[in-house]
């Protein structure tokens, strides 16, 4: 086994950097766990789309979803992503 000796200043700096990385990782985990989930009714209302249209979008892979038993959930991020991917810029008006 190799023994590594550090000066106290180097050790403290290494320790602070390590704790900084850990805090950053924990913060990112919290962001990911704060996903807003919408059920079929809420997503239908938000998108002004029928439940059948939502099913067509799920079946075609257009809209991501999670299913627990028979209950369908959509993440707000997946809905926003779908809308961004299908965003069209306005046409130029004729002069």
CSV table of C-alpha atoms in Angstrom, one decimal:
chain,number,residue,atom,x,y,z
A,1,UNK,CA,0.0,0.0,0.0
A,2,UNK,CA,1.3,3.5,-0.9
A,3,UNK,CA,1.1,6.2,1.7
A,4,UNK,CA,0.5,9.7,0.4
A,5,UNK,CA,1.4,12.7,2.6
A,6,UNK,CA,-0.2,16.1,2.1
A,7,UNK,CA,0.4,19.4,3.7
A,8,UNK,CA,-2.6,20.6,5.7
A,9,UNK,CA,-3.3,23.4,3.2
A,10,UNK,CA,-3.4,21.0,0.2
A,11,UNK,CA,-5.6,18.6,2.3
A,12,UNK,CA,-8.0,21.4,3.2
A,13,UNK,CA,-8.2,22.5,-0.4
A,14,UNK,CA,-8.9,19.0,-1.7
A,15,UNK,CA,-11.5,18.5,1.0
A,16,UNK,CA,-13.3,21.7,0.1
A,17,UNK,CA,-13.3,20.9,-3.6
A,18,UNK,CA,-14.6,17.4,-2.9
A,19,UNK,CA,-17.4,18.8,-0.7
A,20,UNK,CA,-18.2,21.4,-3.5
A,21,UNK,CA,-18.6,18.6,-6.0
A,22,UNK,CA,-20.8,16.7,-3.6
A,23,UNK,CA,-23.0,19.7,-3.0
A,24,UNK,CA,-23.3,20.2,-6.7
A,25,UNK,CA,-24.3,16.6,-7.3
A,26,UNK,CA,-26.9,16.6,-4.5
A,27,UNK,CA,-28.3,19.9,-5.9
A,28,UNK,CA,-28.7,18.3,-9.4
A,29,UNK,CA,-30.4,15.3,-7.9
A,30,UNK,CA,-32.9,17.5,-6.2
A,31,UNK,CA,-33.6,19.3,-9.5
A,32,UNK,CA,-34.3,16.0,-11.2
A,33,UNK,CA,-36.5,14.8,-8.5
A,34,UNK,CA,-38.6,17.9,-8.7
A,35,UNK,CA,-40.2,16.9,-12.0
A,36,UNK,CA,-43.8,18.1,-12.4
A,37,UNK,CA,-46.1,15.3,-13.4
A,38,UNK,CA,-49.4,15.8,-15.1
A,39,UNK,CA,-52.1,13.1,-15.4
A,40,UNK,CA,-54.1,12.6,-18.6
A,41,UNK,CA,-56.8,15.1,-17.6
A,42,UNK,CA,-54.3,17.9,-16.7
A,43,UNK,CA,-52.2,17.3,-19.9
A,44,UNK,CA,-55.4,17.3,-22.0
A,45,UNK,CA,-56.5,20.6,-20.5
A,46,UNK,CA,-53.0,22.2,-20.8
A,47,UNK,CA,-52.6,21.2,-24.5
A,48,UNK,CA,-56.2,21.6,-25.4
A,49,UNK,CA,-56.1,18.1,-26.9
A,50,UNK,CA,-58.5,15.2,-26.4
A,51,UNK,CA,-57.5,12.1,-24.5
A,52,UNK,CA,-57.6,10.2,-27.8
A,53,UNK,CA,-55.1,12.7,-29.3
A,54,UNK,CA,-52.8,12.2,-26.3
A,55,UNK,CA,-53.0,8.5,-26.9
A,56,UNK,CA,-52.1,8.9,-30.6
A,57,UNK,CA,-49.1,11.1,-29.6
A,58,UNK,CA,-48.0,8.4,-27.1
A,59,UNK,CA,-48.5,5.6,-29.6
A,60,UNK,CA,-46.5,7.4,-32.3
A,61,UNK,CA,-43.6,8.3,-29.8
A,62,UNK,CA,-44.3,12.0,-30.1
A,63,UNK,CA,-44.9,12.5,-26.4
A,64,UNK,CA,-43.1,10.7,-23.6
A,65,UNK,CA,-45.1,9.3,-20.7
A,66,UNK,CA,-45.0,7.1,-17.6
A,67,UNK,CA,-47.6,4.5,-16.7
A,68,UNK,CA,-48.4,3.2,-13.3
A,69,UNK,CA,-51.1,0.5,-13.6
A,70,UNK,CA,-53.7,2.1,-15.9
A,71,UNK,CA,-52.9,5.6,-14.9
A,72,UNK,CA,-50.8,7.7,-17.5
A,73,UNK,CA,-48.6,10.6,-16.4
A,74,UNK,CA,-46.7,13.1,-18.5
A,75,UNK,CA,-43.7,15.2,-17.3
A,76,UNK,CA,-44.0,18.9,-18.0
A,77,UNK,CA,-40.5,18.6,-19.5
A,78,UNK,CA,-41.7,16.1,-22.1
A,79,UNK,CA,-44.6,18.3,-23.0
A,80,UNK,CA,-42.4,21.4,-23.3
A,81,UNK,CA,-39.9,19.4,-25.4
A,82,UNK,CA,-42.6,18.2,-27.8
A,83,UNK,CA,-43.8,21.7,-28.3
A,84,UNK,CA,-40.3,23.0,-28.9
A,85,UNK,CA,-39.5,20.3,-31.4
A,86,UNK,CA,-42.6,21.2,-33.4
A,87,UNK,CA,-42.2,24.9,-33.2
A,88,UNK,CA,-42.5,26.7,-36.5
A,89,UNK,CA,-41.3,30.2,-37.2
A,90,UNK,CA,-43.8,32.6,-38.7
A,91,UNK,CA,-43.9,33.1,-42.4
A,92,UNK,CA,-42.8,36.5,-43.7
A,93,UNK,CA,-45.7,38.8,-44.5
A,94,UNK,CA,-46.0,39.8,-48.1
A,95,UNK,CA,-45.0,43.4,-48.6
